[in-house]
Short mmCIF file of C-alpha atoms in Angstrom, two decimals:
data_model
loop_
_atom_site.label_atom_id
_atom_site.label_comp_id
_atom_site.label_asym_id
_atom_site.label_seq_id
_atom_site.Cartn_x
_atom_site.Cartn_y
_atom_site.Cartn_z
CA UNK N 54 -129.37 134.53 2.57
CA UNK N 55 -129.81 137.07 5.42
CA UNK N 56 -128.24 135.54 8.66
CA UNK N 57 -127.24 138.73 10.53
CA UNK N 58 -129.15 141.94 11.19
CA UNK N 59 -128.86 145.04 13.48
CA UNK N 60 -131.50 146.42 15.76
CA UNK N 61 -131.31 149.96 16.90
CA UNK N 62 -131.88 150.72 20.61
CA UNK N 63 -133.35 153.85 21.99
CA UNK N 64 -132.84 154.82 25.65
CA UNK N 65 -136.05 155.47 27.48
CA UNK N 66 -138.14 153.36 25.20
CA UNK N 67 -139.08 149.73 24.41
CA UNK N 68 -137.99 148.17 21.15
CA UNK N 69 -139.63 145.06 19.87
CA UNK N 70 -138.02 142.66 17.29
CA UNK N 71 -138.59 139.23 15.92
CA UNK N 72 -135.51 136.94 16.13
CA UNK N 73 -135.18 133.99 13.79
CA UNK N 74 -133.37 130.91 15.16
CA UNK N 75 -129.94 130.44 13.56
CA UNK N 76 -129.19 134.06 13.00
CA UNK N 77 -127.33 136.76 14.95
CA UNK N 78 -128.82 140.04 16.15
CA UNK N 79 -126.40 142.81 16.71
CA UNK N 80 -127.16 146.22 18.46
CA UNK N 81 -124.91 149.31 19.25
CA UNK N 82 -125.21 150.28 22.88
CA UNK N 83 -122.96 153.35 22.45
CA UNK N 84 -125.21 155.14 19.98
CA UNK N 85 -128.28 154.56 22.05
CA UNK N 86 -126.58 155.99 25.32
CA UNK N 87 -128.06 159.14 27.06
CA UNK N 88 -125.90 162.16 27.60
CA UNK N 89 -123.46 161.80 30.46
CA UNK N 90 -123.45 157.97 30.53
CA UNK N 91 -120.02 156.40 30.92
CA UNK N 92 -120.83 152.72 31.70
CA UNK N 93 -123.65 150.18 31.00
CA UNK N 94 -124.80 146.99 32.47
CA UNK N 95 -126.96 144.13 31.12
CA UNK N 96 -129.91 141.91 32.28
CA UNK N 97 -131.48 139.35 29.96
CA UNK N 98 -133.70 136.37 29.85
CA UNK N 99 -132.36 132.87 30.18
CA UNK N 100 -133.35 131.96 26.60
CA UNK N 101 -131.22 134.84 25.24
CA UNK N 102 -127.39 134.52 24.94
CA UNK N 103 -125.69 137.86 25.03
CA UNK N 104 -122.10 138.71 24.14
CA UNK N 105 -120.44 142.01 24.63
CA UNK N 106 -117.91 142.46 21.66
CA UNK N 107 -115.25 145.02 22.25
CA UNK N 108 -112.44 145.47 19.77
CA UNK N 109 -113.42 142.11 18.19
CA UNK N 110 -113.28 140.22 21.42
CA UNK N 111 -116.48 138.60 22.58
CA UNK N 112 -117.33 138.22 26.37
CA UNK N 113 -120.52 136.30 27.30
CA UNK N 114 -122.80 138.14 29.75
CA UNK N 115 -124.47 136.56 32.72
CA UNK N 116 -128.19 137.07 33.36
CA UNK N 117 -127.89 138.90 36.73
CA UNK N 118 -126.70 142.32 35.36
CA UNK N 119 -124.04 142.93 38.12
CA UNK N 120 -121.16 143.54 35.64
CA UNK N 121 -120.47 146.73 34.01
CA UNK N 122 -118.56 147.70 30.87
CA UNK N 123 -117.22 151.14 29.72
CA UNK N 124 -119.14 152.73 26.87
CA UNK N 125 -117.02 152.72 23.66
CA UNK N 126 -117.81 153.25 20.01
CA UNK N 127 -116.27 149.84 19.35
CA UNK N 128 -118.61 148.07 21.83
CA UNK N 129 -121.54 146.11 20.36
CA UNK N 130 -123.85 143.38 21.66
CA UNK N 131 -124.34 140.13 19.82
CA UNK N 132 -127.56 138.29 20.58
CA UNK N 133 -128.56 134.61 19.82
CA UNK N 134 -131.28 132.30 20.94
CA UNK N 135 -131.61 128.48 20.61
CA UNK N 136 -135.26 127.96 21.18
CA UNK N 137 -138.53 129.64 20.03
CA UNK N 138 -140.30 131.97 22.55
CA UNK N 139 -143.57 130.61 24.16
CA UNK N 140 -145.20 134.08 23.78
CA UNK N 141 -144.59 137.10 21.76
CA UNK N 142 -142.16 139.66 23.17
CA UNK N 143 -141.51 137.32 26.24
CA UNK N 144 -137.68 137.38 26.00
CA UNK N 145 -135.88 140.59 27.14
CA UNK N 146 -132.60 142.31 27.09
CA UNK N 147 -132.31 145.38 29.26
CA UNK N 148 -129.41 147.86 28.91
CA UNK N 149 -128.83 150.16 31.88
CA UNK N 150 -126.76 153.33 31.50
CA UNK N 151 -124.69 154.77 34.35
CA UNK N 152 -122.63 157.80 35.07
CA UNK N 153 -119.04 157.12 35.80
CA UNK N 154 -119.49 156.40 39.52
CA UNK N 155 -123.31 156.12 39.55
CA UNK N 156 -125.25 153.38 41.29
CA UNK N 157 -128.63 154.20 39.84
CA UNK N 158 -128.91 153.93 36.08
CA UNK N 159 -129.55 157.34 34.50
CA UNK N 160 -131.76 155.70 31.82
CA UNK N 161 -132.43 152.27 30.27
CA UNK N 162 -133.12 150.76 26.80
CA UNK N 163 -135.29 147.67 26.54
CA UNK N 164 -135.17 145.08 23.75
CA UNK N 165 -138.15 142.69 23.65
CA UNK N 166 -137.64 139.62 21.49
CA UNK N 167 -139.94 137.10 19.91
CA UNK N 168 -137.89 134.02 18.80
CA UNK N 169 -139.32 132.01 15.91
CA UNK N 170 -137.99 129.23 13.61
CA UNK N 171 -138.40 129.48 9.91
CA UNK N 172 -137.10 126.86 7.53
CA UNK N 173 -138.01 126.35 3.87
CA UNK N 174 -137.13 122.75 3.08
CA UNK N 175 -136.76 120.44 0.00
CA UNK N 176 -135.15 117.08 -0.79
CA UNK N 177 -131.75 118.53 -1.09
CA UNK N 178 -129.97 115.23 -0.58
CA UNK N 179 -132.08 113.41 -3.08
CA UNK N 180 -133.23 110.50 -0.96
CA UNK N 181 -136.91 111.02 -1.55
CA UNK N 182 -137.51 112.65 1.80
CA UNK N 183 -137.82 116.45 2.55
CA UNK N 184 -135.29 116.83 5.21
CA UNK N 185 -135.13 119.74 7.76
CA UNK N 186 -132.90 122.66 6.98
CA UNK N 187 -130.12 121.03 4.95
CA UNK N 188 -127.29 123.57 4.90
CA UNK N 189 -126.72 123.01 1.15
CA UNK N 190 -130.33 123.44 0.11
CA UNK N 191 -129.68 126.74 -1.64
CA UNK N 192 -126.96 125.34 -3.95
CA UNK N 193 -126.88 122.63 -6.59
CA UNK N 194 -124.06 120.21 -7.77
CA UNK N 195 -124.11 117.30 -10.32
CA UNK N 196 -123.32 113.65 -9.67
CA UNK N 197 -124.25 110.90 -7.19
CA UNK N 198 -122.45 112.71 -4.38
CA UNK N 199 -123.91 116.11 -5.39
CA UNK N 200 -126.78 117.98 -3.66
CA UNK N 201 -129.75 120.03 -4.61
CA UNK N 202 -133.36 119.32 -5.25
CA UNK N 203 -134.70 118.17 -8.64
CA UNK N 204 -137.86 119.32 -10.33
CA UNK N 205 -139.75 117.49 -13.21
CA UNK N 206 -141.40 119.51 -16.00
CA UNK N 207 -144.97 118.55 -15.50
CA UNK N 208 -145.34 117.65 -19.16
CA UNK N 209 -147.63 114.54 -19.02
CA UNK N 210 -151.39 114.64 -19.13
CA UNK N 211 -153.03 112.94 -16.10
CA UNK N 212 -156.42 114.23 -17.04
CA UNK N 213 -157.44 112.70 -20.48
CA UNK N 214 -159.90 115.51 -21.49
CA UNK N 215 -157.34 118.21 -21.22
CA UNK N 216 -156.09 119.30 -24.70
CA UNK N 217 -152.43 119.93 -23.45
CA UNK N 218 -149.85 119.04 -20.88
CA UNK N 219 -150.53 119.43 -17.17
CA UNK N 220 -148.01 122.31 -16.83
CA UNK N 221 -149.95 124.38 -19.47
CA UNK N 222 -152.42 125.66 -16.98
CA UNK N 223 -152.51 126.74 -13.38
CA UNK N 224 -154.89 124.01 -12.00
CA UNK N 225 -154.56 120.59 -10.35
CA UNK N 226 -157.38 118.16 -11.30
CA UNK N 227 -156.16 114.94 -9.60
CA UNK N 228 -153.80 113.71 -6.93
CA UNK N 229 -151.92 111.88 -9.82
CA UNK N 230 -150.96 115.35 -11.12
CA UNK N 231 -149.37 116.12 -7.68
CA UNK N 232 -147.31 112.98 -7.75
CA UNK N 233 -145.31 114.65 -10.73
CA UNK N 234 -144.44 117.50 -8.57
CA UNK N 235 -141.59 117.96 -5.95
CA UNK N 236 -142.63 118.59 -2.44
CA UNK N 237 -141.49 121.60 -0.40
CA UNK N 238 -142.16 122.26 3.33
CA UNK N 239 -142.28 125.56 5.06
CA UNK N 240 -141.53 124.68 8.73
CA UNK N 241 -142.35 127.28 11.43
CA UNK N 242 -142.29 127.32 15.19
CA UNK N 243 -143.08 129.95 17.57
CA UNK N 244 -145.69 131.69 19.83
CA UNK N 245 -149.39 131.78 18.94
CA UNK N 246 -149.10 135.36 17.37
CA UNK N 247 -146.23 137.51 15.90
CA UNK N 248 -145.93 141.10 17.13
CA UNK N 249 -147.63 143.47 14.89
CA UNK N 250 -145.78 144.62 11.74
CA UNK N 251 -144.42 141.37 10.64
CA UNK N 252 -145.44 138.85 7.86
CA UNK N 253 -143.92 135.83 6.09
CA UNK N 254 -143.81 135.83 2.28
CA UNK N 255 -142.99 133.12 -0.30
CA UNK N 256 -141.78 134.67 -3.53
CA UNK N 257 -139.87 133.94 -6.77
CA UNK N 258 -137.98 136.28 -9.25
CA UNK N 259 -139.61 137.57 -12.36
CA UNK N 260 -137.09 135.54 -14.46
CA UNK N 261 -138.20 132.30 -12.88
CA UNK N 262 -141.91 133.01 -13.06
CA UNK N 263 -142.39 131.24 -16.43
CA UNK N 264 -140.30 128.24 -15.30
CA UNK N 265 -141.79 127.09 -11.98
CA UNK N 266 -145.31 126.73 -10.54
CA UNK N 267 -146.19 126.26 -6.79
CA UNK N 268 -149.41 124.89 -5.34
CA UNK N 269 -150.79 124.62 -1.78
CA UNK N 270 -153.70 123.03 -0.03
CA UNK N 271 -156.66 125.17 0.83
CA UNK N 272 -159.48 124.26 3.17
CA UNK N 273 -158.22 120.65 3.97
CA UNK N 274 -161.17 119.95 6.22
CA UNK N 275 -163.78 120.75 3.69
CA UNK N 276 -162.55 118.91 0.72
CA UNK N 277 -158.86 119.53 -0.46
CA UNK N 278 -158.46 122.01 -3.13
CA UNK N 279 -155.00 122.78 -4.55
CA UNK N 280 -154.34 126.50 -5.19
CA UNK N 281 -151.89 127.99 -7.60
CA UNK N 282 -149.87 130.57 -5.58
CA UNK N 283 -146.64 131.15 -7.38
CA UNK N 284 -145.54 131.15 -11.07
CA UNK N 285 -146.45 133.02 -14.27
CA UNK N 286 -148.23 136.09 -13.11
CA UNK N 287 -147.93 135.43 -9.42
CA UNK N 288 -144.47 136.42 -7.99
CA UNK N 289 -145.26 136.34 -4.18
CA UNK N 290 -147.67 134.72 -1.68
CA UNK N 291 -148.30 135.86 1.96
CA UNK N 292 -148.19 132.77 4.31
CA UNK N 293 -150.58 132.67 7.14
CA UNK N 294 -148.66 132.22 10.33
CA UNK N 295 -150.68 130.06 12.83
CA UNK N 296 -148.19 129.57 15.71
CA UNK N 297 -146.92 126.54 17.40
CA UNK N 298 -145.10 123.94 15.38
CA UNK N 299 -146.38 123.90 11.90
CA UNK N 300 -145.44 122.33 8.61
CA UNK N 301 -147.04 123.75 5.34
CA UNK N 302 -146.75 121.49 2.40
CA UNK N 303 -146.26 122.90 -1.08
CA UNK N 304 -146.08 121.19 -4.50
CA UNK N 305 -143.62 122.50 -7.06
CA UNK N 306 -143.80 121.82 -10.77
CA UNK N 307 -141.45 122.61 -13.65
CA UNK N 308 -142.91 124.51 -16.60
CA UNK N 309 -139.88 124.65 -19.02
CA UNK N 310 -137.00 122.38 -19.83
CA UNK N 311 -133.41 123.90 -19.82
CA UNK N 312 -132.75 125.69 -23.03
CA UNK N 313 -130.83 128.45 -24.71
CA UNK N 314 -130.59 131.20 -21.96
CA UNK N 315 -131.86 129.06 -19.18
CA UNK N 316 -129.49 126.66 -17.39
CA UNK N 317 -132.27 124.83 -15.58
CA UNK N 318 -131.96 126.23 -12.02
CA UNK N 319 -134.77 128.00 -10.22
CA UNK N 320 -134.92 129.35 -6.73
CA UNK N 321 -137.85 129.78 -4.26
CA UNK N 322 -137.40 132.19 -1.21
CA UNK N 323 -139.20 132.82 1.92
CA UNK N 324 -138.58 136.11 3.84
CA UNK N 325 -139.77 137.52 7.22
CA UNK N 326 -140.83 141.06 6.42
CA UNK N 327 -140.85 143.97 8.93
CA UNK N 328 -142.78 147.11 8.91
CA UNK N 329 -140.42 150.16 9.16
CA UNK N 330 -142.54 153.30 8.65
CA UNK N 331 -145.24 154.56 6.32
CA UNK N 332 -144.42 154.85 2.61
CA UNK N 333 -141.47 152.63 3.04
CA UNK N 334 -141.80 149.01 1.68
CA UNK N 335 -141.67 146.02 4.13
CA UNK N 336 -138.08 145.21 4.77
CA UNK N 337 -136.79 141.64 4.70
CA UNK N 338 -135.10 140.84 8.06
CA UNK N 339 -134.56 137.11 7.33
CA UNK N 340 -134.55 135.20 4.02
CA UNK N 341 -134.24 131.41 3.38
CA UNK N 342 -133.71 129.95 -0.17
CA UNK N 343 -134.02 126.67 -1.78
CA UNK N 344 -132.83 125.80 -5.30
CA UNK N 345 -134.13 123.24 -7.84
CA UNK N 346 -132.68 122.01 -11.07
CA UNK N 347 -135.22 121.08 -13.64
CA UNK N 348 -134.53 117.60 -14.61
CA UNK N 349 -133.09 117.37 -18.27
CA UNK N 350 -134.60 115.37 -21.02
CA UNK N 351 -132.43 112.38 -21.38
CA UNK N 352 -132.43 110.47 -24.75
CA UNK N 353 -132.95 106.69 -24.56
CA UNK N 354 -130.22 104.54 -26.24
CA UNK N 355 -131.16 101.69 -28.37
CA UNK N 356 -128.85 99.31 -26.62
CA UNK N 357 -131.38 98.92 -23.78
CA UNK N 358 -133.90 96.13 -23.68
CA UNK N 359 -137.04 97.20 -25.69
CA UNK N 360 -140.39 97.86 -23.85
CA UNK N 361 -142.59 98.80 -26.79
CA UNK N 362 -142.14 98.84 -30.53
CA UNK N 363 -143.89 101.32 -32.66
CA UNK N 364 -144.47 100.59 -36.26
CA UNK N 365 -146.79 102.23 -39.01
CA UNK N 366 -149.31 100.23 -40.81
CA UNK N 367 -149.46 100.95 -44.57
CA UNK N 368 -151.21 99.47 -47.51
CA UNK N 369 -148.12 97.72 -48.89
CA UNK N 370 -146.22 96.65 -45.72
CA UNK N 371 -148.38 93.56 -44.47
CA UNK N 372 -145.49 91.13 -44.59
CA UNK N 373 -143.18 93.63 -42.86
CA UNK N 374 -145.78 94.02 -40.10
CA UNK N 375 -146.05 90.20 -39.78
CA UNK N 376 -142.23 89.81 -39.42
CA UNK N 377 -142.07 92.50 -36.81
CA UNK N 378 -144.96 91.11 -34.89
CA UNK N 379 -143.30 87.63 -34.78
CA UNK N 380 -140.03 89.37 -33.56
CA UNK N 381 -141.71 91.31 -30.86
CA UNK N 382 -143.40 88.27 -29.52
CA UNK N 383 -139.95 86.65 -29.01
CA UNK N 384 -138.69 89.56 -27.02
CA UNK N 385 -141.75 89.81 -24.79
CA UNK N 386 -142.38 93.39 -25.43
CA UNK N 387 -145.39 95.34 -26.70
CA UNK N 388 -146.22 96.00 -30.34
CA UNK N 389 -147.95 99.37 -30.98
CA UNK N 390 -149.26 99.90 -34.47
CA UNK N 391 -149.87 103.40 -35.79
CA UNK N 392 -152.79 102.71 -38.23
CA UNK N 393 -153.48 104.63 -41.38
CA UNK N 394 -156.13 106.87 -39.97
CA UNK N 395 -153.38 108.33 -37.77
CA UNK N 396 -150.23 108.16 -40.02
CA UNK N 397 -152.17 109.30 -43.11
CA UNK N 398 -149.69 107.67 -45.38
CA UNK N 399 -146.56 108.79 -43.47
CA UNK N 400 -144.56 105.59 -42.67
CA UNK N 401 -141.42 107.29 -41.20
CA UNK N 402 -142.32 107.34 -37.61
CA UNK N 403 -138.56 107.27 -36.57
CA UNK N 404 -138.26 110.66 -38.29
CA UNK N 405 -141.15 112.13 -36.39
CA UNK N 406 -140.41 111.35 -32.83
CA UNK N 407 -137.53 110.56 -30.45
CA UNK N 408 -138.09 108.79 -26.99
CA UNK N 409 -136.40 109.99 -23.80
CA UNK N 410 -137.26 110.45 -20.12
CA UNK N 411 -137.00 112.67 -17.15
CA UNK N 412 -136.20 111.57 -13.60
CA UNK N 413 -136.19 112.83 -10.05
CA UNK N 414 -135.79 110.90 -6.76
CA UNK N 415 -139.61 110.78 -6.21
CA UNK N 416 -140.54 109.87 -9.78
CA UNK N 417 -139.63 109.60 -13.41
CA UNK N 418 -141.57 108.94 -16.77
CA UNK N 419 -140.83 108.87 -20.48
CA UNK N 420 -141.08 111.95 -22.56
CA UNK N 421 -141.36 112.05 -26.37
CA UNK N 422 -139.53 114.75 -28.31
CA UNK N 423 -141.50 115.77 -31.32
CA UNK N 424 -139.46 116.86 -34.37
CA UNK N 425 -140.09 119.99 -36.32
CA UNK N 426 -140.33 117.85 -39.44
CA UNK N 427 -144.31 117.82 -38.93
CA UNK N 428 -145.18 115.31 -41.75
CA UNK N 429 -148.53 113.60 -41.71
CA UNK N 430 -147.55 111.97 -38.41
CA UNK N 431 -147.48 115.30 -36.70
CA UNK N 432 -150.63 114.54 -34.52
CA UNK N 433 -149.47 111.11 -33.42
CA UNK N 434 -147.24 112.23 -30.45
CA UNK N 435 -150.03 114.31 -28.77
CA UNK N 436 -153.02 112.17 -29.62
CA UNK N 437 -151.45 108.66 -29.08
CA UNK N 438 -148.57 109.13 -26.63
CA UNK N 439 -149.17 112.19 -24.43
CA UNK N 440 -151.02 110.78 -21.37
CA UNK N 441 -150.71 109.78 -17.68
CA UNK N 442 -147.01 109.41 -16.94
CA UNK N 443 -146.08 109.95 -20.62
CA UNK N 444 -144.77 113.47 -21.31
CA UNK N 445 -144.35 115.49 -24.50
CA UNK N 446 -141.94 118.23 -25.60
CA UNK N 447 -141.25 119.85 -28.86
CA UNK N 448 -139.06 122.60 -30.41
CA UNK N 449 -140.26 124.60 -33.48
CA UNK N 450 -138.21 127.08 -35.39
CA UNK N 451 -139.74 130.55 -35.94
CA UNK N 452 -137.68 131.62 -39.03
CA UNK N 453 -135.37 128.84 -40.04
CA UNK N 454 -136.28 126.56 -42.85
CA UNK N 455 -136.94 122.95 -41.80
CA UNK N 456 -134.79 120.47 -43.76
CA UNK N 457 -134.33 116.70 -43.83
CA UNK N 458 -131.74 117.01 -41.14
CA UNK N 459 -134.48 118.10 -38.65
CA UNK N 460 -136.05 114.62 -38.91
CA UNK N 461 -135.09 112.45 -35.98
CA UNK N 462 -133.57 109.74 -37.98
CA UNK N 463 -130.73 112.33 -37.76
CA UNK N 464 -130.67 111.98 -33.91
CA UNK N 465 -128.92 109.13 -32.12
CA UNK N 466 -127.26 108.67 -28.81
CA UNK N 467 -124.13 106.56 -28.04
CA UNK N 468 -123.69 104.19 -25.15
CA UNK N 469 -121.68 105.42 -22.03
CA UNK N 470 -118.29 106.83 -23.14
CA UNK N 471 -115.29 108.53 -21.87
CA UNK N 472 -113.80 111.34 -24.06
CA UNK N 473 -110.48 113.09 -23.10
CA UNK N 474 -110.88 111.85 -19.55
CA UNK N 475 -114.46 113.08 -19.13
CA UNK N 476 -117.11 110.45 -18.57
CA UNK N 477 -120.57 110.61 -20.16
CA UNK N 478 -122.44 107.90 -18.24
CA UNK N 479 -125.49 108.44 -20.30
CA UNK N 480 -123.77 108.69 -23.61
CA UNK N 481 -123.51 111.51 -26.03
CA UNK N 482 -126.06 112.58 -28.60
CA UNK N 483 -125.07 112.23 -32.23
CA UNK N 484 -126.40 114.63 -34.91
CA UNK N 485 -125.73 114.56 -38.63
CA UNK N 486 -124.64 117.87 -40.04
CA UNK N 487 -122.81 119.58 -42.94
CA UNK N 488 -119.01 119.97 -43.12
CA UNK N 489 -117.82 123.01 -41.29
CA UNK N 490 -117.93 126.18 -43.38
CA UNK N 491 -119.41 124.43 -46.28
CA UNK N 492 -122.80 126.20 -46.02
CA UNK N 493 -124.64 122.96 -46.28
CA UNK N 494 -127.61 121.69 -44.23
CA UNK N 495 -127.76 121.62 -40.37
CA UNK N 496 -130.37 120.64 -37.90
CA UNK N 497 -132.38 123.74 -36.93
CA UNK N 498 -130.69 125.86 -34.23
CA UNK N 499 -133.74 125.71 -31.78
CA UNK N 500 -133.33 121.90 -31.52
CA UNK N 501 -129.67 121.87 -31.23
CA UNK N 502 -129.82 124.54 -28.41
CA UNK N 503 -132.37 122.43 -26.63
CA UNK N 504 -130.23 119.35 -26.86
CA UNK N 505 -127.13 121.23 -25.73
CA UNK N 506 -128.87 122.83 -22.78
CA UNK N 507 -129.77 119.42 -21.28
CA UNK N 508 -126.01 119.09 -20.49
CA UNK N 509 -125.75 115.37 -19.62
CA UNK N 510 -125.47 113.98 -23.26
CA UNK N 511 -123.44 116.77 -24.86
CA UNK N 512 -124.06 116.60 -28.64
CA UNK N 513 -121.48 115.83 -31.34
CA UNK N 514 -122.11 116.77 -34.82
CA UNK N 515 -120.93 114.37 -37.49
CA UNK N 516 -120.72 114.99 -41.22
CA UNK N 517 -123.68 113.50 -42.94
CA UNK N 518 -124.62 116.17 -45.64
CA UNK N 519 -122.78 114.08 -48.12
CA UNK N 520 -125.82 111.79 -48.13
CA UNK N 521 -129.04 112.67 -49.94
CA UNK N 522 -131.22 112.41 -46.96
CA UNK N 523 -128.41 113.18 -44.60
CA UNK N 524 -129.48 111.25 -41.58
CA UNK N 525 -126.89 109.96 -39.09
CA UNK N 526 -128.77 106.75 -38.65
CA UNK N 527 -127.88 105.97 -42.38
CA UNK N 528 -124.32 105.18 -41.49
CA UNK N 529 -123.87 104.67 -37.66
CA UNK N 530 -125.81 102.79 -35.04
CA UNK N 531 -125.10 100.99 -31.81
CA UNK N 532 -126.05 97.34 -31.03
CA UNK N 533 -125.18 95.40 -27.81
CA UNK N 534 -122.81 92.43 -28.09
CA UNK N 535 -121.45 90.10 -25.41
CA UNK N 536 -118.64 91.58 -23.42
CA UNK N 537 -117.99 95.08 -22.05
CA UNK N 538 -117.81 97.03 -25.19
CA UNK N 539 -120.50 98.20 -27.55
CA UNK N 540 -119.98 98.66 -31.23
#
């Protein structure tokens, strides 16, 4: 994050520069001095604070310009401002150069400043409000006392006629879609116009371009339209500077969950660019950065009170369905039956899907993880579950063979647990596996990598390959009992 920069003076000429509040501007008075000059004096506008720094010692300069200082290679000026300029180039610093005993300056160098405020802001303190210029907005730490903004993968489907998740395209079809996104605000303050040769640009890195998308409002007075400005093939967006105090609202969506090779952190930057010379790219003179962590997929433990119960309807399980229905009615939750036209004879719904959720301060919703098993229930998650505020994610191996251990009866999660002094408040994921070095079956690597990358429920592999089916739920489960422990 650029917070200091240097401006070069030139005697006998006027230099214009844009100053961003909160930064420091340095200039070398010695190198800009004309031949024969021995001392210099200073005058400056009241909004500019000028310090003469000699041999590491700073001395604040009065505005009247009566004091003089000897020219020295170790003498520089440090300039700061605390408020935006009312007009472009309205704040000035004038350096007058004198001969040793001279009264009249032999020459002068002028620095004309335009002070503006630029702040790219997010909900870094996780209270649901986008605060202004949080000093820790560019970093991220875990925990209730941590900081850093959170981003949801926009993996639900708020528009029913779309074939895939909302994050699969670069369009916004409803305001419900926007509610799944995190807000980001670019705050600017300054004169009506910037001097020529400056522009403000939002941008992301190439490595983040497939992980985050950004939208903004266009033509708000003639029907709001949300335009995709960053993500995928779009790496930068030039922001129109309108002057005065302005807040530009952006909506940010996650495109990918954390996974192998992607820790879940993405950054968005805003830079003030300055024209230097022809054939030289615009140069950043100020950069502000915000960092998001994409919310991990969190597996739901079965010790929580049930909300919905899913069961497959088969030709031979009428009595079972009847008993389940009676039980569900006693618990005041919803029974959802997957009929034969959808299950196509596959009764093992537990092996096809696993329920979890994602959560940020502004919103959260359930997300179903679809297994690579892909039996006759393979269309059920997308056709029956994916919808408004119900997300979908899957991982499919490219080259590995799918085995019984890739069914999600082989995927469980423990209650909250402490292991070797480390607390896992959301429990730990349990996976059935083969005995180490035995060459037996294991859950496919792409699924294991996905679960490991979520970080909050670090997986544990248990030996289950001794069983014919090999699922972890064949020999371990968790049920709530009275008291403080779970068994």
